[in-house]
PDB file of C-alpha atoms in Angstrom:
ATOM      1  CA  MET A   1     -19.672 -43.169 -10.180  1.00 49.00           C
ATOM      2  CA  VAL A   2     -17.465 -42.613  -7.200  1.00 48.00           C
ATOM      3  CA  PHE A   3     -16.434 -39.138  -6.084  1.00 45.00           C
ATOM      4  CA  VAL A   4     -13.544 -38.741  -3.725  1.00 45.00           C
ATOM      5  CA  SER A   5     -13.095 -35.533  -1.836  1.00 46.00           C
ATOM      6  CA  CYS A   6     -10.111 -34.668   0.243  1.00 46.00           C
ATOM      7  CA  CYS A   7      -9.253 -31.687   2.370  1.00 45.00           C
ATOM      8  CA  VAL A   8      -5.813 -31.040   3.744  1.00 46.00           C
ATOM      9  CA  ALA A   9      -5.328 -28.535   6.536  1.00 48.00           C
ATOM     10  CA  VAL A  10      -2.288 -26.406   5.868  1.00 53.00           C
ATOM     11  CA  ALA A  11      -0.672 -24.748   8.856  1.00 60.00           C
ATOM     12  CA  ASP A  12      -0.151 -21.033   8.433  1.00 64.00           C
ATOM     13  CA  PRO A  13       3.626 -20.430   8.492  1.00 72.00           C
ATOM     14  CA  ASN A  14       3.051 -17.156  10.349  1.00 79.00           C
ATOM     15  CA  PRO A  15      -0.123 -17.294  12.463  1.00 74.00           C
ATOM     16  CA  ASP A  16       0.633 -13.848  13.952  1.00 83.00           C
ATOM     17  CA  ARG A  17       0.271 -11.979  10.661  1.00 87.00           C
ATOM     18  CA  ILE A  18      -2.539  -9.530   9.920  1.00 89.00           C
ATOM     19  CA  ARG A  19      -5.383 -11.405   8.251  1.00 91.00           C
ATOM     20  CA  PRO A  20      -9.194 -11.522   8.138  1.00 92.00           C
ATOM     21  CA  TYR A  21     -10.674 -12.011  11.602  1.00 92.00           C
ATOM     22  CA  GLU A  22     -11.637 -15.656  12.069  1.00 89.00           C
ATOM     23  CA  GLN A  23     -14.838 -14.814  13.966  1.00 92.00           C
ATOM     24  CA  ASN A  24     -15.990 -12.223  11.421  1.00 91.00           C
ATOM     25  CA  PRO A  25     -14.147 -11.996   8.069  1.00 89.00           C
ATOM     26  CA  ARG A  26     -15.410  -8.433   7.540  1.00 89.00           C
ATOM     27  CA  TYR A  27     -12.808  -7.346  10.105  1.00 90.00           C
ATOM     28  CA  TRP A  28      -9.085  -7.896  10.607  1.00 92.00           C
ATOM     29  CA  GLN A  29      -7.108  -9.688  13.300  1.00 93.00           C
ATOM     30  CA  TYR A  30      -3.530  -9.513  14.510  1.00 91.00           C
ATOM     31  CA  LYS A  31      -2.128 -12.268  16.727  1.00 91.00           C
ATOM     32  CA  GLY A  32      -5.642 -13.700  16.985  1.00 88.00           C
ATOM     33  CA  GLN A  33      -7.203 -10.468  18.293  1.00 91.00           C
ATOM     34  CA  PRO A  34      -9.477  -8.103  16.350  1.00 93.00           C
ATOM     35  CA  VAL A  35      -7.670  -4.952  15.261  1.00 90.00           C
ATOM     36  CA  LEU A  36      -8.751  -1.663  13.701  1.00 89.00           C
ATOM     37  CA  LEU A  37      -6.464  -0.615  10.858  1.00 88.00           C
ATOM     38  CA  LEU A  38      -6.250   3.159  11.082  1.00 87.00           C
ATOM     39  CA  GLY A  39      -4.269   5.335   8.727  1.00 86.00           C
ATOM     40  CA  GLY A  40      -4.205   8.268   6.408  1.00 83.00           C
ATOM     41  CA  SER A  41      -1.754  10.598   4.747  1.00 84.00           C
ATOM     42  CA  GLU A  42      -1.450  14.157   3.570  1.00 83.00           C
ATOM     43  CA  ASP A  43      -1.094  13.072  -0.049  1.00 80.00           C
ATOM     44  CA  ASP A  44      -2.281  10.125  -2.135  1.00 77.00           C
ATOM     45  CA  ASN A  45       1.222   9.685  -3.579  1.00 77.00           C
ATOM     46  CA  LEU A  46       2.610   8.686  -0.188  1.00 80.00           C
ATOM     47  CA  PHE A  47       5.982   7.263  -1.198  1.00 78.00           C
ATOM     48  CA  GLN A  48       7.116  10.423  -2.983  1.00 80.00           C
ATOM     49  CA  ILE A  49       6.493  12.785  -0.061  1.00 84.00           C
ATOM     50  CA  PRO A  50       9.833  14.599   0.435  1.00 85.00           C
ATOM     51  CA  ASP A  51      10.038  14.018   4.214  1.00 88.00           C
ATOM     52  CA  LEU A  52       8.364  10.609   4.325  1.00 88.00           C
ATOM     53  CA  ARG A  53       9.897   9.438   7.622  1.00 92.00           C
ATOM     54  CA  ALA A  54       8.584  12.478   9.516  1.00 94.00           C
ATOM     55  CA  HIS A  55       5.169  12.016   7.909  1.00 91.00           C
ATOM     56  CA  LEU A  56       5.044   8.329   8.911  1.00 92.00           C
ATOM     57  CA  ASP A  57       6.098   9.293  12.453  1.00 94.00           C
ATOM     58  CA  ALA A  58       3.224  11.809  12.585  1.00 93.00           C
ATOM     59  CA  ILE A  59       0.747   9.130  11.458  1.00 91.00           C
ATOM     60  CA  GLN A  60       2.039   6.789  14.172  1.00 92.00           C
ATOM     61  CA  ALA A  61       1.915   9.540  16.826  1.00 94.00           C
ATOM     62  CA  ALA A  62      -1.760  10.099  15.959  1.00 91.00           C
ATOM     63  CA  GLY A  63      -2.494   6.410  16.545  1.00 90.00           C
ATOM     64  CA  GLY A  64      -2.182   5.253  12.945  1.00 90.00           C
ATOM     65  CA  ASN A  65      -1.000   1.705  12.352  1.00 88.00           C
ATOM     66  CA  TYR A  66      -1.688   1.294   8.637  1.00 87.00           C
ATOM     67  CA  ILE A  67      -0.758   2.876   5.311  1.00 86.00           C
ATOM     68  CA  ARG A  68      -1.749   1.927   1.812  1.00 79.00           C
ATOM     69  CA  ASN A  69       0.105   2.280  -1.433  1.00 72.00           C
ATOM     70  CA  THR A  70      -1.859   4.172  -4.030  1.00 72.00           C
ATOM     71  CA  MET A  71      -0.574   4.427  -7.549  1.00 69.00           C
ATOM     72  CA  SER A  72      -1.382   8.090  -8.099  1.00 70.00           C
ATOM     73  CA  ASP A  73      -0.234   9.991 -11.156  1.00 70.00           C
ATOM     74  CA  ARG A  74      -1.287  13.474 -10.169  1.00 70.00           C
ATOM     75  CA  ASN A  75       1.370  16.157 -10.153  1.00 71.00           C
ATOM     76  CA  ASP A  76      -0.454  18.760  -8.123  1.00 69.00           C
ATOM     77  CA  ARG A  77       2.001  19.147  -5.235  1.00 71.00           C
ATOM     78  CA  GLY A  78       5.199  19.705  -7.207  1.00 74.00           C
ATOM     79  CA  PHE A  79       7.350  16.982  -5.626  1.00 75.00           C
ATOM     80  CA  GLU A  80       6.336  14.038  -7.789  1.00 78.00           C
ATOM     81  CA  VAL A  81       9.089  12.384  -9.826  1.00 81.00           C
ATOM     82  CA  TYR A  82       8.461  10.494 -13.048  1.00 83.00           C
ATOM     83  CA  PRO A  83      10.731   7.756 -14.434  1.00 87.00           C
ATOM     84  CA  TYR A  84      10.986   9.153 -17.956  1.00 91.00           C
ATOM     85  CA  LYS A  85      12.538  12.343 -19.318  1.00 93.00           C
ATOM     86  CA  GLN A  86      10.023  15.126 -19.844  1.00 91.00           C
ATOM     87  CA  LEU A  87      10.355  16.970 -23.143  1.00 94.00           C
ATOM     88  CA  PRO A  88       9.867  20.740 -23.587  1.00 95.00           C
ATOM     89  CA  ASN A  89       6.392  20.097 -25.046  1.00 95.00           C
ATOM     90  CA  GLY A  90       5.322  18.438 -21.746  1.00 89.00           C
ATOM     91  CA  LYS A  91       5.253  14.903 -23.114  1.00 92.00           C
ATOM     92  CA  TYR A  92       7.511  12.111 -21.845  1.00 92.00           C
ATOM     93  CA  ASP A  93      10.122  10.231 -23.884  1.00 95.00           C
ATOM     94  CA  ARG A  94       9.782   6.625 -22.756  1.00 94.00           C
ATOM     95  CA  ASN A  95      13.150   5.808 -24.338  1.00 96.00           C
ATOM     96  CA  GLN A  96      15.038   8.114 -21.951  1.00 95.00           C
ATOM     97  CA  TRP A  97      15.227   7.846 -18.154  1.00 95.00           C
ATOM     98  CA  ASN A  98      14.688  10.873 -15.942  1.00 92.00           C
ATOM     99  CA  ASP A  99      18.038  11.554 -14.292  1.00 87.00           C
TER     100      ASP A  99
END
């Protein structure tokens, strides 16, 4: 039997992107340098915060350089919007959009 193995090096189209650190993949790198991703938010449903731009500016002013998108479904702050129409009994009609 003959086994043939081949490896092709593929150039990264954007070598300056954030990616695992080449010298230690437990960390991140940006433009070849190790970087600490630092972030946080006042709510886990970040993209429904009423004044999102001001909140992102506050994160940046505190040294934050990273946010994450969580898919939260809690309605404990009162500003969350759902895609479907809510019925008087509290359930949602998935055949009707929430205007």
